Coordinates of C-alpha atoms in Angstrom, one line a residue:
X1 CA -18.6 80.4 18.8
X2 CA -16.3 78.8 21.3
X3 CA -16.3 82.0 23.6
X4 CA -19.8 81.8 23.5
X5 CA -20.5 78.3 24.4
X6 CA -18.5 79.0 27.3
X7 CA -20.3 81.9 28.2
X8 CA -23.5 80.2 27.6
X9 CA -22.5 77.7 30.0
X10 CA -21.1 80.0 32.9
X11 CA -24.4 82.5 32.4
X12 CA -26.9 79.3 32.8
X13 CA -25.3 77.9 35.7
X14 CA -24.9 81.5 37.0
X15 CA -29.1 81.7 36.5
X16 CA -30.0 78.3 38.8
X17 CA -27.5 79.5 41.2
X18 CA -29.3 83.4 41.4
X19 CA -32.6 81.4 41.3
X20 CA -31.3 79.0 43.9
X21 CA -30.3 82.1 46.6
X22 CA -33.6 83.5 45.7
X23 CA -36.1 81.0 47.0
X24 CA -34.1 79.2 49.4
X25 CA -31.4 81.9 50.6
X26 CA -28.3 80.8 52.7
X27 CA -30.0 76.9 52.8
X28 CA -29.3 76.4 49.6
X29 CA -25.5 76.8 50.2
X30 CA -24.7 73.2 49.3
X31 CA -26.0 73.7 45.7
X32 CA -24.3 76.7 45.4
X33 CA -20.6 74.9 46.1
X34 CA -21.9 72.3 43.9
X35 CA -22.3 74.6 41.0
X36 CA -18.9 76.0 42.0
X37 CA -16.9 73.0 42.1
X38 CA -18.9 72.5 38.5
X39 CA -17.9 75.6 36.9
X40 CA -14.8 75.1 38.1
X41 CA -13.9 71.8 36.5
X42 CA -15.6 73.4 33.4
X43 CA -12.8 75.3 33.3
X44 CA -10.7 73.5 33.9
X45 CA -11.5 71.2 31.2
X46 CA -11.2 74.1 28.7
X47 CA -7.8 75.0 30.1
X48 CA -6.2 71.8 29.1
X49 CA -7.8 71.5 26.1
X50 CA -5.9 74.6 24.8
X51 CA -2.5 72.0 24.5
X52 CA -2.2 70.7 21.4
X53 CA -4.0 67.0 21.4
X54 CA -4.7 67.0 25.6
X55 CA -8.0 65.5 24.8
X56 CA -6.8 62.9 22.3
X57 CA -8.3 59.6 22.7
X58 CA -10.6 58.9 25.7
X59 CA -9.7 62.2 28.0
X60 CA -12.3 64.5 26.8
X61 CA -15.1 62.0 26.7
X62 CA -13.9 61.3 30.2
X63 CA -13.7 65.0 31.1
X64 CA -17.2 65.3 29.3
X65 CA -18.6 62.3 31.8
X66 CA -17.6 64.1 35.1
X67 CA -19.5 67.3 33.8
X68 CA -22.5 65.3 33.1
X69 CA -22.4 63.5 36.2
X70 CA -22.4 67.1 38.1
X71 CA -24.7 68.3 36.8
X72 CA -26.9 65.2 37.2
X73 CA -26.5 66.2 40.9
X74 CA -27.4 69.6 40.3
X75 CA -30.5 69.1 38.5
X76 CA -31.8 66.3 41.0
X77 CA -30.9 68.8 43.8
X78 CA -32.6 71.8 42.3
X79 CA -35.3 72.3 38.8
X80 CA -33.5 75.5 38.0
X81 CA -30.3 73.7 36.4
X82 CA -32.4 72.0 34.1
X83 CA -31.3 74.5 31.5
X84 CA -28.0 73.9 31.9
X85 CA -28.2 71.0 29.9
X86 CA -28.8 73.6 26.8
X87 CA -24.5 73.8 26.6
X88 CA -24.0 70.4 27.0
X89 CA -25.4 69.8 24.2
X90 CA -22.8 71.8 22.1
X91 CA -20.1 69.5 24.7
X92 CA -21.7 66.6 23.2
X93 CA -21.4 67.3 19.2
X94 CA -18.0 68.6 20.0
X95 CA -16.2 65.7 21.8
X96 CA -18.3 62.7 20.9
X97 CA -19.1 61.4 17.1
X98 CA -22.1 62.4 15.3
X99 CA -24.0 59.1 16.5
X100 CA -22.8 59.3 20.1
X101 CA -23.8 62.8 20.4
X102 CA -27.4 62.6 19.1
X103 CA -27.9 59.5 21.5
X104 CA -26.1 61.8 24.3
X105 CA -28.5 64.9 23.3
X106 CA -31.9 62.2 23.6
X107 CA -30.4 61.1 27.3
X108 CA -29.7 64.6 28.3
X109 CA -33.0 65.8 26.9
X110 CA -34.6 62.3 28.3
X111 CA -33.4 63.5 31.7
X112 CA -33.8 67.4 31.4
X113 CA -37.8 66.5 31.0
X114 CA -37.8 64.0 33.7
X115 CA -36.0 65.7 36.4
X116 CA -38.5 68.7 35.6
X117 CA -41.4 65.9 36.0
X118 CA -39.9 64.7 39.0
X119 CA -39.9 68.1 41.0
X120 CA -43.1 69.0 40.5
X121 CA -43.1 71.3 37.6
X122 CA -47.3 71.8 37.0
X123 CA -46.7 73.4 33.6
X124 CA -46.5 69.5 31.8
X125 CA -45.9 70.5 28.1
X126 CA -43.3 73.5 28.8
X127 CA -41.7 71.3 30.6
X128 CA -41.4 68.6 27.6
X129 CA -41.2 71.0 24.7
X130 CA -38.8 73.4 26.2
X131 CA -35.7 70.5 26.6
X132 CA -37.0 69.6 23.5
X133 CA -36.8 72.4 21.4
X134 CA -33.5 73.7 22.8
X135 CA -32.2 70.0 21.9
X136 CA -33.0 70.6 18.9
X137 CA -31.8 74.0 18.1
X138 CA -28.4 73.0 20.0
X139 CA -27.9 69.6 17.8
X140 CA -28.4 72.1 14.6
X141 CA -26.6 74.5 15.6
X142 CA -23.7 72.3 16.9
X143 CA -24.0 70.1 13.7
X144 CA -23.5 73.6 11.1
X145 CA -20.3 74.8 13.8
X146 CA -19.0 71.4 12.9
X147 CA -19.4 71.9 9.1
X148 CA -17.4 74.9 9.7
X149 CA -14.8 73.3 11.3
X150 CA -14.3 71.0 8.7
X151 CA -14.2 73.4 6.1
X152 CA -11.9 75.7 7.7
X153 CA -9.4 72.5 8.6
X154 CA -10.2 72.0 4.7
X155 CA -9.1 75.3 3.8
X156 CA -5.9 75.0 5.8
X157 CA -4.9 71.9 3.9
X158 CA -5.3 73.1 0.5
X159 CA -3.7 76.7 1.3
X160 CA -0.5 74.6 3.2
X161 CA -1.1 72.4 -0.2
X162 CA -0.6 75.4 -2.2
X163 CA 2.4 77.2 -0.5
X164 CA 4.3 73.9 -0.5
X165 CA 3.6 73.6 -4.4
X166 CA 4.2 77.3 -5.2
X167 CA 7.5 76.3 -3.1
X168 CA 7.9 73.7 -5.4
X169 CA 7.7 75.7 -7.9
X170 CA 10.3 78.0 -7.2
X171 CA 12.6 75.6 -6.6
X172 CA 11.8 74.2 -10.2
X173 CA 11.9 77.8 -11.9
X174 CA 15.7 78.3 -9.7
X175 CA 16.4 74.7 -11.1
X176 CA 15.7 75.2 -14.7
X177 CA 17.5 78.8 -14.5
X178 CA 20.5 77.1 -13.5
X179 CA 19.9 74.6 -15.9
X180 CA 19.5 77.1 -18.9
X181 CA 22.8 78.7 -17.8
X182 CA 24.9 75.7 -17.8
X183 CA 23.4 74.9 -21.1
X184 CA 24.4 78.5 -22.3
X185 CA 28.1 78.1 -20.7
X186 CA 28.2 74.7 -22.8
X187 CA 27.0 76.0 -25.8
X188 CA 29.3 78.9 -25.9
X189 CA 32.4 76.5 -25.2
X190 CA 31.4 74.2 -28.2
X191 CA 31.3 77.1 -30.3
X192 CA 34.6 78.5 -29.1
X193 CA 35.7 75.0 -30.0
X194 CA 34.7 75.1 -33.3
X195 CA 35.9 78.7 -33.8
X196 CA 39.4 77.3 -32.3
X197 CA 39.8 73.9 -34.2
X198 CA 38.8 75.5 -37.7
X199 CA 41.3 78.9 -37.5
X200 CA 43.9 78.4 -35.1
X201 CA 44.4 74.8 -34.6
X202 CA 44.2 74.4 -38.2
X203 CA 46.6 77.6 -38.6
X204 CA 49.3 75.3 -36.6
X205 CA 48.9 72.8 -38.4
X206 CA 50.2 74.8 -41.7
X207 CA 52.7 76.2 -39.7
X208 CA 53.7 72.7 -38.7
X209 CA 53.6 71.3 -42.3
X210 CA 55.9 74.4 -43.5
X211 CA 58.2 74.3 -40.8
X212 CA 58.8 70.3 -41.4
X213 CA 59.5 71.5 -45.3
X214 CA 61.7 74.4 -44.7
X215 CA 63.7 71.5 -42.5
X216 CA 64.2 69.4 -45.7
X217 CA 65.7 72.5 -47.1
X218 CA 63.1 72.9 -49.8
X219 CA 63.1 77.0 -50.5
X220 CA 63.7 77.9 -46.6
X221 CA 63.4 81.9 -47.3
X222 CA 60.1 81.6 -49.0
X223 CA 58.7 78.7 -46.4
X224 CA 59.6 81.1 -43.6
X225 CA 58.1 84.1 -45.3
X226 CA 54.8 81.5 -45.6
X227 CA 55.3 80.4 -42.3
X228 CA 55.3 84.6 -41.2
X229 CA 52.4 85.0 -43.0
X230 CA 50.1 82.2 -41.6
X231 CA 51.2 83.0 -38.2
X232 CA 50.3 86.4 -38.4
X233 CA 46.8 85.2 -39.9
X234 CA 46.2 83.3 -36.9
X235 CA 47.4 85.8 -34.5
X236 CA 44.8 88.0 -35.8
X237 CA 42.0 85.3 -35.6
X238 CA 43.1 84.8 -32.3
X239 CA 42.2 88.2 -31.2
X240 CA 38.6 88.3 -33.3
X241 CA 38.0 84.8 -31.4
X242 CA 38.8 86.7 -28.2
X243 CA 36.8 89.7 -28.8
X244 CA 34.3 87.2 -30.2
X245 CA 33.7 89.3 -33.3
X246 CA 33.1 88.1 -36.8
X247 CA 35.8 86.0 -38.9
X248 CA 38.6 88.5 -40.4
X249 CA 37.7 86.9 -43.8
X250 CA 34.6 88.4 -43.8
X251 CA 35.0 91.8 -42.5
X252 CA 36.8 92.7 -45.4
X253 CA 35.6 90.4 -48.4
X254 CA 32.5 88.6 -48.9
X255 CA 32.2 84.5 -48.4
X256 CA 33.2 84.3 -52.5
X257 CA 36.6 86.4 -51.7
X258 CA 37.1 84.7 -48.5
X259 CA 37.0 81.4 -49.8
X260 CA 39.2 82.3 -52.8
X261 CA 41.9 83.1 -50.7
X262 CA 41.5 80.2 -48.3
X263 CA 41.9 78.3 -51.3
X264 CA 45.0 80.5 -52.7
X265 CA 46.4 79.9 -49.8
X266 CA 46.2 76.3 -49.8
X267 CA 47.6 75.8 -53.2
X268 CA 50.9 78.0 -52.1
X269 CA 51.4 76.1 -49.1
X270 CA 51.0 72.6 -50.6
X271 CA 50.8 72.6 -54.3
X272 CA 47.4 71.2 -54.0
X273 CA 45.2 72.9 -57.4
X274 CA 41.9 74.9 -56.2
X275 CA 39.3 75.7 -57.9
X276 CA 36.0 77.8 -57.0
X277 CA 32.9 78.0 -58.7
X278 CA 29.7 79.9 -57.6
X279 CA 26.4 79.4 -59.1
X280 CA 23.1 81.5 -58.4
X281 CA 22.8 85.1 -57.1
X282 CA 23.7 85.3 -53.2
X283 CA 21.2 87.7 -52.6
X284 CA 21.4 89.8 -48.7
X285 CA 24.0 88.4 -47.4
X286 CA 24.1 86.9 -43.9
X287 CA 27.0 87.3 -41.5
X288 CA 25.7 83.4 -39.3
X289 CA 25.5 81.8 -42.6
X290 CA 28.6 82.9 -44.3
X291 CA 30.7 82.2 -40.9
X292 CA 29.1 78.9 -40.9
X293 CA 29.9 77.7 -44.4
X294 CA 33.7 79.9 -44.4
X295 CA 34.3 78.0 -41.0
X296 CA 33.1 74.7 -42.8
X297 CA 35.3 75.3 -45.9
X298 CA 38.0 75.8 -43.3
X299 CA 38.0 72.7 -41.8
X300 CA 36.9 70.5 -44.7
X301 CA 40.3 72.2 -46.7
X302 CA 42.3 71.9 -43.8
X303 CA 41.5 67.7 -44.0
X304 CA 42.0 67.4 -47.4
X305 CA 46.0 69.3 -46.7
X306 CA 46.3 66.6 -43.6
X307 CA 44.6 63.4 -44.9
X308 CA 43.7 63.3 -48.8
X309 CA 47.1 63.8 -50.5
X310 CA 44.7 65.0 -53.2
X311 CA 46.1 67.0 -56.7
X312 CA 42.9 68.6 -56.9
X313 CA 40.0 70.4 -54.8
X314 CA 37.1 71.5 -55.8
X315 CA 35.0 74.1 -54.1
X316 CA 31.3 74.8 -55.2
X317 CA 29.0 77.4 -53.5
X318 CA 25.3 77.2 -54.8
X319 CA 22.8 79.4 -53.7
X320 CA 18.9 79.0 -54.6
X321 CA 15.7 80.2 -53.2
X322 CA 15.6 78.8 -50.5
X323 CA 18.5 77.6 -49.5
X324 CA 22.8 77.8 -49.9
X325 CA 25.1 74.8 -50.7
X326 CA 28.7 74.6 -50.2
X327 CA 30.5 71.2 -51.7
X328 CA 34.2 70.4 -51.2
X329 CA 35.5 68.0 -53.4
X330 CA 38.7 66.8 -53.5
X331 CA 40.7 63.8 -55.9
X332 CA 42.7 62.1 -52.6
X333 CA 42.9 59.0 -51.4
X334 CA 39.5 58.7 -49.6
X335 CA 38.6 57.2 -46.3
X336 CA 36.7 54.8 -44.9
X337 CA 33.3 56.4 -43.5
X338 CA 32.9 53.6 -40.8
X339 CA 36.1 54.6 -38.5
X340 CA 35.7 58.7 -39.3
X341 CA 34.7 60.0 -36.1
X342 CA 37.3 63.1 -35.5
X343 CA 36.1 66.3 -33.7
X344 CA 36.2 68.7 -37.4
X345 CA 33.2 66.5 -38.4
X346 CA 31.4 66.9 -35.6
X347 CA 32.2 70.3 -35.2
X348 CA 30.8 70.7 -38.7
X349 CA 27.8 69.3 -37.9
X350 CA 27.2 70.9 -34.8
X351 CA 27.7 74.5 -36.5
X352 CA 25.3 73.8 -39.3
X353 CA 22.4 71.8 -37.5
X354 CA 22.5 75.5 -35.1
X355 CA 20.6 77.0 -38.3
X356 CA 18.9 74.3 -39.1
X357 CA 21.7 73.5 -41.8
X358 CA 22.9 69.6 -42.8
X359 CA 26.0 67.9 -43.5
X360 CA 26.7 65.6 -46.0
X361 CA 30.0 63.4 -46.3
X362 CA 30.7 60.7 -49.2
X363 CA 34.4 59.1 -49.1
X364 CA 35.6 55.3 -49.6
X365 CA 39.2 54.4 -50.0
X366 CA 41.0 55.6 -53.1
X367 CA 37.8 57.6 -54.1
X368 CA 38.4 60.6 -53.1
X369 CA 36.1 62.6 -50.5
X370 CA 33.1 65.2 -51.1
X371 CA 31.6 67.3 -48.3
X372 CA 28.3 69.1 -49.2
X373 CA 27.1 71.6 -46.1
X374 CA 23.3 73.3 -47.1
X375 CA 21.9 76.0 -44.7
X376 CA 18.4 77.1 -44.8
X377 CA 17.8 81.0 -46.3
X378 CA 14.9 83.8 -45.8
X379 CA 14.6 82.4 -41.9
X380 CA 15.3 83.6 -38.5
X381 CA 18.7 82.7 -37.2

């Protein structure tokens, strides 16, 4: 539409100038220049208004003024540019407001009419409706390429809207997938904690206790066969830890065996009585839920050897319909709930609320202590 204004603009000055040559021939030389130096500052005009905002403010309108003024001269000098005035009408709906231009298009039609008056014209109402009508048709027309504009410029803004939010996006979906993998990373260390404090660090912690008794001299060749033995345990829950496979316990025994000999184990190392009772049919067995519970076993065991100087311990694994219950119950000296806040408790916790399992812990001083761990069964882990 723009290539076309122009064109409508060089092609109606070209027709007064053909029409001027044609009547008055090499006299009419001065309107010719005139229409020159006109067409010439035409484009001119368009030339600078291909930099980005050279017609900013006032400079257009002003550009838009000299135009008019020219061809004022032109049409006073000669009828035949009367009809140029048909693509200033587009000039006017392009650089002035909506308000301006239809009062520009009334002056320029005003005037079209007039100076056809004024020359002469003996065909009265062509010479009114003609302006007229192509006032008229140029204001609509001008006024729908407007519409376009806008819309288009509209367009622009909500597809630069959408790239920068589908950038956005991105940047949130790389952000929330580095986000995921930290979590991952974090959540494999606490496990790998918990798999370390409730085999090996605990499995030190025997060794420790049996070394300080074979330095009192109590039995030293069975302590150090013990002390062989539980080392060579841990060893080999070092590796399954590495190669992150199931507990040893449980690759050869179920949870019952596993926990029978964790609990053998405990009475030979420290003359601590352990019992076991189970209660209810197990059912399928599942490998997350017995490492859960045999790790949670573990660790409560492993406090009652540090902290309880208990005679006795109790172990009681329940299983019902719905869900599996593991108690630890020992006859020690009990602690004070308020000021427990070691890492085996938490680790506990951590492991069970993972399956949607709870811990339980009830201890006051010279009480003794009971653990109860209870894991959900018949769901997806």
């Amino acid at each position: 539409m723009q290539f076309g204004a122009h064109g409508l603009f060089a092609a109606l000055l070209a027709v007064g100038v053909g029409r001027v040559l044609a009547v008055d021939g090499a006299d009419g030389w001065w309107i010719v220049l005139l229409a020159a130096v006109e067409l010439a500052w035409y484009f001119a005009g368009v030339a600078v208004a291909r930099r980005p905002g050279a017609f900013a403010g006032s400079a257009g309108r002003w550009w838009l003024a000299v135009l008019v003024f020219g061809w004022l001269v032109l049409v006073v000098s000669d009828p035949n540019f009367v009809w140029v005035t048909f693509a200033l009408f587009f000039l006017t709906f392009h650089l002035l407001s909506i308000p301006q231009a239809l009062a520009a298009t009334v002056a320029l039609t005003a005037v079209a009419i007039g100076a056809s008056l004024w020359h002469g014209d003996t065909d009265t109402v062509p010479s009114i409706l003609g302006p007229v009508i192509g006032a008229t048709v140029a204001a609509g027309m001008a006024m729908v390429y407007q519409q376009l504009a806008r819309e288009a410029e509209q367009r622009q803004l909500l597809v630069d809207e959408l790239t920068e939010a589908h950038r956005e996006l991105v940047g949130a979906q790389d952000e929330l997938a580095l986000l995921q993998r930290e979590s991952g990373v974090l959540a494999e260390r606490s496990r790998l904690a918990r798999d370390i404090h409730d085999t090996l660090a605990q499995g030190f912690s025997s060794i420790l206790l049996l070394a300080r008794a074979g330095q009192r001299g109590t039995e030293p060749t069975a302590i150090f066969t013990q002390i062989a033995d539980t080392a060579q345990e841990n060893l080999t829950e070092a590796r399954r830890v590495v190669a992150a496979l199931a507990p040893a316990d449980l690759e050869s025994a179920p949870l019952e065996s596993a926990l029978r000999r964790v609990l053998a184990q405990l009475t030979e190392q420290t003359g601590i009585a352990g019992e076991l009772r189970t209660d209810g049919d197990p059912g399928i067995p599942s490998m997350e839920c017995d490492v859960a519970l045999l790790r949670v076993a573990q660790s409560a065991l492993a406090n009652v050897r540090l902290h309880s100087q208990a005679h006795r311990v109790r172990v009681t694994l329940g299983y019902a319909a719905d869900e599996v219950r593991l108690d630890v119950v020992d006859d020690g000296i009990g602690f004070d709930q308020r000021e427990a806040g070691g890492f085996g408790l938490r680790a506990m916790r951590d492991r069970l609320a993972e399956l949607g399992g709870t811990l339980v812990v009830e201890s006051a001083p010279g009480d003794g202590t009971a653990v109860a761990a209870t894991l959900p069964v018949g769901r997806t882990l």
